[in-house]
Amino acid sequence: MKNLISKLLLCMLVVISIIGCKDPENISISTNFEKLDDKPLHIGDKLPLDFNTKDGIIDSYSIKLNDKIYDKKNIILDESNAKLGSNYLVLTVNYNGKYKKEIDATFTVFPKEKEKDITYKIFQEYPHNPELFTQGFTYKDGWITESSGLYGKSLLVKYKLGSTSYTQSVKIDPKYFAEGFALLDKKLYLLTWREKKGLIFNESDFKLEKEFTYPGTLFEGWGATTIGDKILVSDGSSELKFYDKNFNLQKRITVSDMKMFIPGSMNWNMLTDISLQMFSISP
């Protein structure tokens, strides 16, 4: 009987010893990364990082914030290490003498300045052909160039300001829903809505010169305008995207107020460049 009890006690001790022996490579590290977006972060704020472990020893760590590397938690967000919109960080932890673990996360940065209200004054009203479902619109020297949408009814037209008849027009293939357009180097770059196709016309005679497929960075075709030698496009997301004439992405700008991003599908669509200031026009 004593031998049986001794064997049972020995087995229990072995089991307890095995359970109590933790793998030094497999430790848990707790972070607050999933809470970084709980409160809006702005340029100038301290990035509130926190991490620790209860079952190992952290020897050292580094934090890669976008393209910058830090060896401390006390990171202040500024224009050199963060950008408006989504930001990316990687925590690299060296622990228990020879092991390493990486934990990544994304968080959002919003502008610090409050958005400004823009006032306007109507000086004169002009008639407009009610058959046009306006998508793109430019004015130059008394002439209007306009793109009109809807499947099977899309048009590109030109007319004198105040007239409801066209001096020039071209029908768009009925499979396309015409959207906004931009003028660059005497070419008219017309977007389509969901077909991921762009159409390039000669600005003077509306002759179709080329069709092209949207790059993967462009979700849909919405508004468009020209700033300098760049074509600025909205695609229903919260970003404005700058392209060259070959539609290679050059730059992105995130549209937001101080607390949230503003998707184009919610609050803005058509784009207009006036005296080098960008205006988005709500539907």
PDB file of N, CA and C in Angstrom, residues 74-153:
ATOM      1  N   ASN A  74       7.990  56.434 -25.941  1.00  0.00           N
ATOM      2  CA  ASN A  74       7.588  57.837 -25.922  1.00  0.00           C
ATOM      3  C   ASN A  74       7.731  58.465 -27.308  1.00  0.00           C
ATOM      4  N   ILE A  75       6.758  58.204 -28.181  1.00  0.00           N
ATOM      5  CA  ILE A  75       6.801  58.681 -29.554  1.00  0.00           C
ATOM      6  C   ILE A  75       5.748  59.767 -29.752  1.00  0.00           C
ATOM      7  N   ILE A  76       6.188  60.926 -30.261  1.00  0.00           N
ATOM      8  CA  ILE A  76       5.278  62.010 -30.582  1.00  0.00           C
ATOM      9  C   ILE A  76       4.993  61.972 -32.089  1.00  0.00           C
ATOM     10  N   LEU A  77       3.740  61.979 -32.447  1.00  0.00           N
ATOM     11  CA  LEU A  77       3.364  61.949 -33.858  1.00  0.00           C
ATOM     12  C   LEU A  77       3.652  63.300 -34.505  1.00  0.00           C
ATOM     13  N   ASP A  78       4.406  63.284 -35.587  1.00  0.00           N
ATOM     14  CA  ASP A  78       4.662  64.512 -36.337  1.00  0.00           C
ATOM     15  C   ASP A  78       4.702  64.182 -37.823  1.00  0.00           C
ATOM     16  N   GLU A  79       4.947  65.188 -38.653  1.00  0.00           N
ATOM     17  CA  GLU A  79       4.887  64.988 -40.102  1.00  0.00           C
ATOM     18  C   GLU A  79       6.034  64.135 -40.632  1.00  0.00           C
ATOM     19  N   SER A  80       7.068  63.915 -39.814  1.00  0.00           N
ATOM     20  CA  SER A  80       8.191  63.092 -40.267  1.00  0.00           C
ATOM     21  C   SER A  80       7.958  61.600 -40.040  1.00  0.00           C
ATOM     22  N   ASN A  81       7.064  61.244 -39.118  1.00  0.00           N
ATOM     23  CA  ASN A  81       6.868  59.816 -38.822  1.00  0.00           C
ATOM     24  C   ASN A  81       5.439  59.330 -39.037  1.00  0.00           C
ATOM     25  N   ALA A  82       4.507  60.241 -39.268  1.00  0.00           N
ATOM     26  CA  ALA A  82       3.104  59.840 -39.408  1.00  0.00           C
ATOM     27  C   ALA A  82       2.452  60.645 -40.527  1.00  0.00           C
ATOM     28  N   LYS A  83       1.328  60.155 -40.984  1.00  0.00           N
ATOM     29  CA  LYS A  83       0.578  60.838 -42.035  1.00  0.00           C
ATOM     30  C   LYS A  83      -0.906  60.763 -41.716  1.00  0.00           C
ATOM     31  N   LEU A  84      -1.666  61.677 -42.305  1.00  0.00           N
ATOM     32  CA  LEU A  84      -3.103  61.609 -42.139  1.00  0.00           C
ATOM     33  C   LEU A  84      -3.618  60.322 -42.766  1.00  0.00           C
ATOM     34  N   GLY A  85      -4.508  59.660 -42.048  1.00  0.00           N
ATOM     35  CA  GLY A  85      -5.027  58.393 -42.539  1.00  0.00           C
ATOM     36  C   GLY A  85      -4.419  57.222 -41.795  1.00  0.00           C
ATOM     37  N   SER A  86      -4.299  56.099 -42.491  1.00  0.00           N
ATOM     38  CA  SER A  86      -3.836  54.866 -41.870  1.00  0.00           C
ATOM     39  C   SER A  86      -2.315  54.848 -41.726  1.00  0.00           C
ATOM     40  N   ASN A  87      -1.846  54.465 -40.538  1.00  0.00           N
ATOM     41  CA  ASN A  87      -0.421  54.341 -40.255  1.00  0.00           C
ATOM     42  C   ASN A  87      -0.130  52.934 -39.753  1.00  0.00           C
ATOM     43  N   TYR A  88       1.120  52.501 -39.926  1.00  0.00           N
ATOM     44  CA  TYR A  88       1.497  51.118 -39.658  1.00  0.00           C
ATOM     45  C   TYR A  88       2.668  51.083 -38.677  1.00  0.00           C
ATOM     46  N   LEU A  89       2.575  50.204 -37.680  1.00  0.00           N
ATOM     47  CA  LEU A  89       3.695  50.045 -36.750  1.00  0.00           C
ATOM     48  C   LEU A  89       3.990  48.566 -36.524  1.00  0.00           C
ATOM     49  N   VAL A  90       5.256  48.289 -36.222  1.00  0.00           N
ATOM     50  CA  VAL A  90       5.696  46.937 -35.902  1.00  0.00           C
ATOM     51  C   VAL A  90       6.524  46.995 -34.617  1.00  0.00           C
ATOM     52  N   LEU A  91       6.095  46.248 -33.613  1.00  0.00           N
ATOM     53  CA  LEU A  91       6.839  46.113 -32.357  1.00  0.00           C
ATOM     54  C   LEU A  91       7.684  44.842 -32.443  1.00  0.00           C
ATOM     55  N   THR A  92       9.001  44.993 -32.291  1.00  0.00           N
ATOM     56  CA  THR A  92       9.910  43.846 -32.255  1.00  0.00           C
ATOM     57  C   THR A  92      10.446  43.702 -30.838  1.00  0.00           C
ATOM     58  N   VAL A  93      10.163  42.564 -30.206  1.00  0.00           N
ATOM     59  CA  VAL A  93      10.564  42.320 -28.818  1.00  0.00           C
ATOM     60  C   VAL A  93      11.624  41.227 -28.782  1.00  0.00           C
ATOM     61  N   ASN A  94      12.766  41.511 -28.146  1.00  0.00           N
ATOM     62  CA  ASN A  94      13.800  40.504 -27.878  1.00  0.00           C
ATOM     63  C   ASN A  94      13.648  40.064 -26.421  1.00  0.00           C
ATOM     64  N   TYR A  95      13.549  38.772 -26.188  1.00  0.00           N
ATOM     65  CA  TYR A  95      13.220  38.307 -24.841  1.00  0.00           C
ATOM     66  C   TYR A  95      13.930  36.998 -24.494  1.00  0.00           C
ATOM     67  N   ASN A  96      14.005  36.748 -23.191  1.00  0.00           N
ATOM     68  CA  ASN A  96      14.595  35.510 -22.634  1.00  0.00           C
ATOM     69  C   ASN A  96      15.950  35.161 -23.252  1.00  0.00           C
ATOM     70  N   GLY A  97      16.739  36.196 -23.505  1.00  0.00           N
ATOM     71  CA  GLY A  97      18.122  35.991 -23.916  1.00  0.00           C
ATOM     72  C   GLY A  97      18.366  35.767 -25.385  1.00  0.00           C
ATOM     73  N   LYS A  98      17.460  35.092 -26.104  1.00  0.00           N
ATOM     74  CA  LYS A  98      17.767  34.753 -27.494  1.00  0.00           C
ATOM     75  C   LYS A  98      16.554  34.676 -28.425  1.00  0.00           C
ATOM     76  N   TYR A  99      15.390  35.064 -27.931  1.00  0.00           N
ATOM     77  CA  TYR A  99      14.197  34.927 -28.764  1.00  0.00           C
ATOM     78  C   TYR A  99      13.687  36.299 -29.223  1.00  0.00           C
ATOM     79  N   LYS A 100      12.907  36.267 -30.297  1.00  0.00           N
ATOM     80  CA  LYS A 100      12.369  37.503 -30.863  1.00  0.00           C
ATOM     81  C   LYS A 100      10.934  37.284 -31.330  1.00  0.00           C
ATOM     82  N   LYS A 101      10.098  38.296 -31.126  1.00  0.00           N
ATOM     83  CA  LYS A 101       8.712  38.223 -31.568  1.00  0.00           C
ATOM     84  C   LYS A 101       8.310  39.574 -32.136  1.00  0.00           C
ATOM     85  N   GLU A 102       7.495  39.551 -33.235  1.00  0.00           N
ATOM     86  CA  GLU A 102       7.014  40.784 -33.850  1.00  0.00           C
ATOM     87  C   GLU A 102       5.495  40.862 -33.749  1.00  0.00           C
ATOM     88  N   ILE A 103       5.004  42.043 -33.426  1.00  0.00           N
ATOM     89  CA  ILE A 103       3.559  42.297 -33.349  1.00  0.00           C
ATOM     90  C   ILE A 103       3.286  43.564 -34.151  1.00  0.00           C
ATOM     91  N   ASP A 104       2.359  43.482 -35.108  1.00  0.00           N
ATOM     92  CA  ASP A 104       2.079  44.671 -35.927  1.00  0.00           C
ATOM     93  C   ASP A 104       0.668  45.184 -35.673  1.00  0.00           C
ATOM     94  N   ALA A 105       0.443  46.413 -36.094  1.00  0.00           N
ATOM     95  CA  ALA A 105      -0.863  47.047 -35.890  1.00  0.00           C
ATOM     96  C   ALA A 105      -0.986  48.242 -36.823  1.00  0.00           C
ATOM     97  N   THR A 106      -2.214  48.667 -37.061  1.00  0.00           N
ATOM     98  CA  THR A 106      -2.467  49.905 -37.792  1.00  0.00           C
ATOM     99  C   THR A 106      -3.296  50.830 -36.901  1.00  0.00           C
ATOM    100  N   PHE A 107      -3.142  52.119 -37.118  1.00  0.00           N
ATOM    101  CA  PHE A 107      -3.942  53.100 -36.391  1.00  0.00           C
ATOM    102  C   PHE A 107      -4.134  54.317 -37.275  1.00  0.00           C
ATOM    103  N   THR A 108      -5.040  55.188 -36.899  1.00  0.00           N
ATOM    104  CA  THR A 108      -5.461  56.293 -37.744  1.00  0.00           C
ATOM    105  C   THR A 108      -5.061  57.636 -37.141  1.00  0.00           C
ATOM    106  N   VAL A 109      -4.594  58.543 -38.002  1.00  0.00           N
ATOM    107  CA  VAL A 109      -4.253  59.902 -37.581  1.00  0.00           C
ATOM    108  C   VAL A 109      -5.162  60.880 -38.314  1.00  0.00           C
ATOM    109  N   PHE A 110      -5.725  61.826 -37.564  1.00  0.00           N
ATOM    110  CA  PHE A 110      -6.641  62.820 -38.103  1.00  0.00           C
ATOM    111  C   PHE A 110      -6.006  64.208 -38.053  1.00  0.00           C
ATOM    112  N   PRO A 111      -6.479  65.145 -38.870  1.00  0.00           N
ATOM    113  CA  PRO A 111      -5.919  66.502 -38.820  1.00  0.00           C
ATOM    114  C   PRO A 111      -6.247  67.187 -37.497  1.00  0.00           C
ATOM    115  N   LYS A 112      -5.358  68.074 -37.080  1.00  0.00           N
ATOM    116  CA  LYS A 112      -5.554  68.771 -35.811  1.00  0.00           C
ATOM    117  C   LYS A 112      -6.428  70.012 -35.972  1.00  0.00           C
ATOM    118  N   GLU A 113      -6.399  70.589 -37.188  1.00  0.00           N
ATOM    119  CA  GLU A 113      -7.150  71.812 -37.420  1.00  0.00           C
ATOM    120  C   GLU A 113      -8.611  71.501 -37.753  1.00  0.00           C
ATOM    121  N   LYS A 114      -9.496  72.315 -37.266  1.00  0.00           N
ATOM    122  CA  LYS A 114     -10.920  72.152 -37.555  1.00  0.00           C
ATOM    123  C   LYS A 114     -11.193  72.556 -39.002  1.00  0.00           C
ATOM    124  N   GLU A 115     -12.072  71.830 -39.652  1.00  0.00           N
ATOM    125  CA  GLU A 115     -12.426  72.142 -41.025  1.00  0.00           C
ATOM    126  C   GLU A 115     -13.097  73.510 -41.103  1.00  0.00           C
ATOM    127  N   LYS A 116     -12.967  74.174 -42.264  1.00  0.00           N
ATOM    128  CA  LYS A 116     -13.510  75.517 -42.429  1.00  0.00           C
ATOM    129  C   LYS A 116     -14.753  75.486 -43.313  1.00  0.00           C
ATOM    130  N   ASP A 117     -15.734  76.290 -42.956  1.00  0.00           N
ATOM    131  CA  ASP A 117     -16.912  76.465 -43.793  1.00  0.00           C
ATOM    132  C   ASP A 117     -16.593  77.470 -44.898  1.00  0.00           C
ATOM    133  N   ILE A 118     -17.033  77.173 -46.112  1.00  0.00           N
ATOM    134  CA  ILE A 118     -16.811  78.071 -47.246  1.00  0.00           C
ATOM    135  C   ILE A 118     -18.139  78.716 -47.625  1.00  0.00           C
ATOM    136  N   THR A 119     -18.150  80.026 -47.690  1.00  0.00           N
ATOM    137  CA  THR A 119     -19.367  80.751 -48.069  1.00  0.00           C
ATOM    138  C   THR A 119     -19.338  81.058 -49.569  1.00  0.00           C
ATOM    139  N   TYR A 120     -20.488  81.323 -50.116  1.00  0.00           N
ATOM    140  CA  TYR A 120     -20.568  81.650 -51.537  1.00  0.00           C
ATOM    141  C   TYR A 120     -21.725  82.601 -51.769  1.00  0.00           C
ATOM    142  N   LYS A 121     -21.724  83.239 -52.933  1.00  0.00           N
ATOM    143  CA  LYS A 121     -22.778  84.161 -53.314  1.00  0.00           C
ATOM    144  C   LYS A 121     -23.161  83.897 -54.757  1.00  0.00           C
ATOM    145  N   ILE A 122     -24.432  83.806 -55.047  1.00  0.00           N
ATOM    146  CA  ILE A 122     -24.924  83.597 -56.406  1.00  0.00           C
ATOM    147  C   ILE A 122     -25.087  84.953 -57.082  1.00  0.00           C
ATOM    148  N   PHE A 123     -24.359  85.174 -58.170  1.00  0.00           N
ATOM    149  CA  PHE A 123     -24.428  86.442 -58.896  1.00  0.00           C
ATOM    150  C   PHE A 123     -25.444  86.397 -60.031  1.00  0.00           C
ATOM    151  N   GLN A 124     -25.584  85.216 -60.657  1.00  0.00           N
ATOM    152  CA  GLN A 124     -26.506  85.111 -61.775  1.00  0.00           C
ATOM    153  C   GLN A 124     -26.862  83.650 -61.997  1.00  0.00           C
ATOM    154  N   GLU A 125     -28.073  83.395 -62.456  1.00  0.00           N
ATOM    155  CA  GLU A 125     -28.515  82.039 -62.775  1.00  0.00           C
ATOM    156  C   GLU A 125     -28.709  81.894 -64.278  1.00  0.00           C
ATOM    157  N   TYR A 126     -28.415  80.676 -64.784  1.00  0.00           N
ATOM    158  CA  TYR A 126     -28.554  80.392 -66.212  1.00  0.00           C
ATOM    159  C   TYR A 126     -29.400  79.134 -66.382  1.00  0.00           C
ATOM    160  N   PRO A 127     -30.119  79.016 -67.491  1.00  0.00           N
ATOM    161  CA  PRO A 127     -30.890  77.786 -67.744  1.00  0.00           C
ATOM    162  C   PRO A 127     -29.952  76.610 -67.997  1.00  0.00           C
ATOM    163  N   HIS A 128     -30.452  75.411 -67.712  1.00  0.00           N
ATOM    164  CA  HIS A 128     -29.672  74.193 -67.920  1.00  0.00           C
ATOM    165  C   HIS A 128     -30.601  73.125 -68.461  1.00  0.00           C
ATOM    166  N   ASN A 129     -30.157  72.412 -69.471  1.00  0.00           N
ATOM    167  CA  ASN A 129     -30.979  71.374 -70.085  1.00  0.00           C
ATOM    168  C   ASN A 129     -31.303  70.288 -69.053  1.00  0.00           C
ATOM    169  N   PRO A 130     -32.587  70.097 -68.718  1.00  0.00           N
ATOM    170  CA  PRO A 130     -32.958  69.131 -67.676  1.00  0.00           C
ATOM    171  C   PRO A 130     -32.709  67.681 -68.075  1.00  0.00           C
ATOM    172  N   GLU A 131     -32.432  67.424 -69.352  1.00  0.00           N
ATOM    173  CA  GLU A 131     -32.155  66.055 -69.787  1.00  0.00           C
ATOM    174  C   GLU A 131     -30.749  65.598 -69.389  1.00  0.00           C
ATOM    175  N   LEU A 132     -29.904  66.547 -69.035  1.00  0.00           N
ATOM    176  CA  LEU A 132     -28.532  66.207 -68.673  1.00  0.00           C
ATOM    177  C   LEU A 132     -28.450  65.783 -67.209  1.00  0.00           C
ATOM    178  N   PHE A 133     -27.824  64.643 -66.974  1.00  0.00           N
ATOM    179  CA  PHE A 133     -27.580  64.124 -65.627  1.00  0.00           C
ATOM    180  C   PHE A 133     -26.109  64.440 -65.310  1.00  0.00           C
ATOM    181  N   THR A 134     -25.876  65.674 -64.866  1.00  0.00           N
ATOM    182  CA  THR A 134     -24.523  66.232 -64.784  1.00  0.00           C
ATOM    183  C   THR A 134     -23.596  65.405 -63.913  1.00  0.00           C
ATOM    184  N   GLN A 135     -22.408  65.113 -64.472  1.00  0.00           N
ATOM    185  CA  GLN A 135     -21.355  64.401 -63.740  1.00  0.00           C
ATOM    186  C   GLN A 135     -20.067  65.216 -63.733  1.00  0.00           C
ATOM    187  N   GLY A 136     -19.613  65.644 -64.904  1.00  0.00           N
ATOM    188  CA  GLY A 136     -18.440  66.504 -65.019  1.00  0.00           C
ATOM    189  C   GLY A 136     -18.829  67.817 -65.668  1.00  0.00           C
ATOM    190  N   PHE A 137     -18.061  68.912 -65.350  1.00  0.00           N
ATOM    191  CA  PHE A 137     -18.504  70.227 -65.780  1.00  0.00           C
ATOM    192  C   PHE A 137     -17.304  71.174 -65.786  1.00  0.00           C
ATOM    193  N   THR A 138     -17.034  71.824 -66.928  1.00  0.00           N
ATOM    194  CA  THR A 138     -15.997  72.855 -66.968  1.00  0.00           C
ATOM    195  C   THR A 138     -16.541  74.091 -67.686  1.00  0.00           C
ATOM    196  N   TYR A 139     -15.979  75.248 -67.325  1.00  0.00           N
ATOM    197  CA  TYR A 139     -16.349  76.518 -67.970  1.00  0.00           C
ATOM    198  C   TYR A 139     -15.081  77.206 -68.450  1.00  0.00           C
ATOM    199  N   LYS A 140     -15.096  77.658 -69.709  1.00  0.00           N
ATOM    200  CA  LYS A 140     -13.956  78.386 -70.241  1.00  0.00           C
ATOM    201  C   LYS A 140     -14.415  79.320 -71.359  1.00  0.00           C
ATOM    202  N   ASP A 141     -14.125  80.602 -71.186  1.00  0.00           N
ATOM    203  CA  ASP A 141     -14.398  81.615 -72.217  1.00  0.00           C
ATOM    204  C   ASP A 141     -15.837  81.582 -72.714  1.00  0.00           C
ATOM    205  N   GLY A 142     -16.770  81.394 -71.781  1.00  0.00           N
ATOM    206  CA  GLY A 142     -18.182  81.436 -72.147  1.00  0.00           C
ATOM    207  C   GLY A 142     -18.755  80.117 -72.629  1.00  0.00           C
ATOM    208  N   TRP A 143     -17.937  79.059 -72.631  1.00  0.00           N
ATOM    209  CA  TRP A 143     -18.388  77.758 -73.105  1.00  0.00           C
ATOM    210  C   TRP A 143     -18.373  76.727 -71.977  1.00  0.00           C
ATOM    211  N   ILE A 144     -19.377  75.868 -72.004  1.00  0.00           N
ATOM    212  CA  ILE A 144     -19.497  74.777 -71.033  1.00  0.00           C
ATOM    213  C   ILE A 144     -19.206  73.452 -71.721  1.00  0.00           C
ATOM    214  N   THR A 145     -18.345  72.649 -71.104  1.00  0.00           N
ATOM    215  CA  THR A 145     -18.185  71.246 -71.491  1.00  0.00           C
ATOM    216  C   THR A 145     -18.726  70.417 -70.344  1.00  0.00           C
ATOM    217  N   GLU A 146     -19.575  69.443 -70.657  1.00  0.00           N
ATOM    218  CA  GLU A 146     -20.282  68.713 -69.599  1.00  0.00           C
ATOM    219  C   GLU A 146     -20.399  67.230 -69.950  1.00  0.00           C
ATOM    220  N   SER A 147     -20.231  66.397 -68.945  1.00  0.00           N
ATOM    221  CA  SER A 147     -20.503  64.965 -69.119  1.00  0.00           C
ATOM    222  C   SER A 147     -21.788  64.639 -68.377  1.00  0.00           C
ATOM    223  N   SER A 148     -22.607  63.821 -69.007  1.00  0.00           N
ATOM    224  CA  SER A 148     -23.906  63.439 -68.455  1.00  0.00           C
ATOM    225  C   SER A 148     -23.937  61.922 -68.288  1.00  0.00           C
ATOM    226  N   GLY A 149     -24.443  61.451 -67.148  1.00  0.00           N
ATOM    227  CA  GLY A 149     -24.400  60.031 -66.835  1.00  0.00           C
ATOM    228  C   GLY A 149     -25.662  59.256 -67.174  1.00  0.00           C
ATOM    229  N   LEU A 150     -25.785  58.085 -66.562  1.00  0.00           N
ATOM    230  CA  LEU A 150     -26.837  57.081 -66.711  1.00  0.00           C
ATOM    231  C   LEU A 150     -26.483  56.095 -67.821  1.00  0.00           C
ATOM    232  N   TYR A 151     -26.767  54.823 -67.561  1.00  0.00           N
ATOM    233  CA  TYR A 151     -26.515  53.779 -68.550  1.00  0.00           C
ATOM    234  C   TYR A 151     -27.452  53.950 -69.735  1.00  0.00           C
ATOM    235  N   GLY A 152     -26.889  53.893 -70.928  1.00  0.00           N
ATOM    236  CA  GLY A 152     -27.682  54.031 -72.141  1.00  0.00           C
ATOM    237  C   GLY A 152     -27.997  55.466 -72.510  1.00  0.00           C
ATOM    238  N   LYS A 153     -27.649  56.429 -71.652  1.00  0.00           N
ATOM    239  CA  LYS A 153     -27.965  57.833 -71.912  1.00  0.00           C
ATOM    240  C   LYS A 153     -26.763  58.761 -71.731  1.00  0.00           C
TER     241      LYS A 153
END
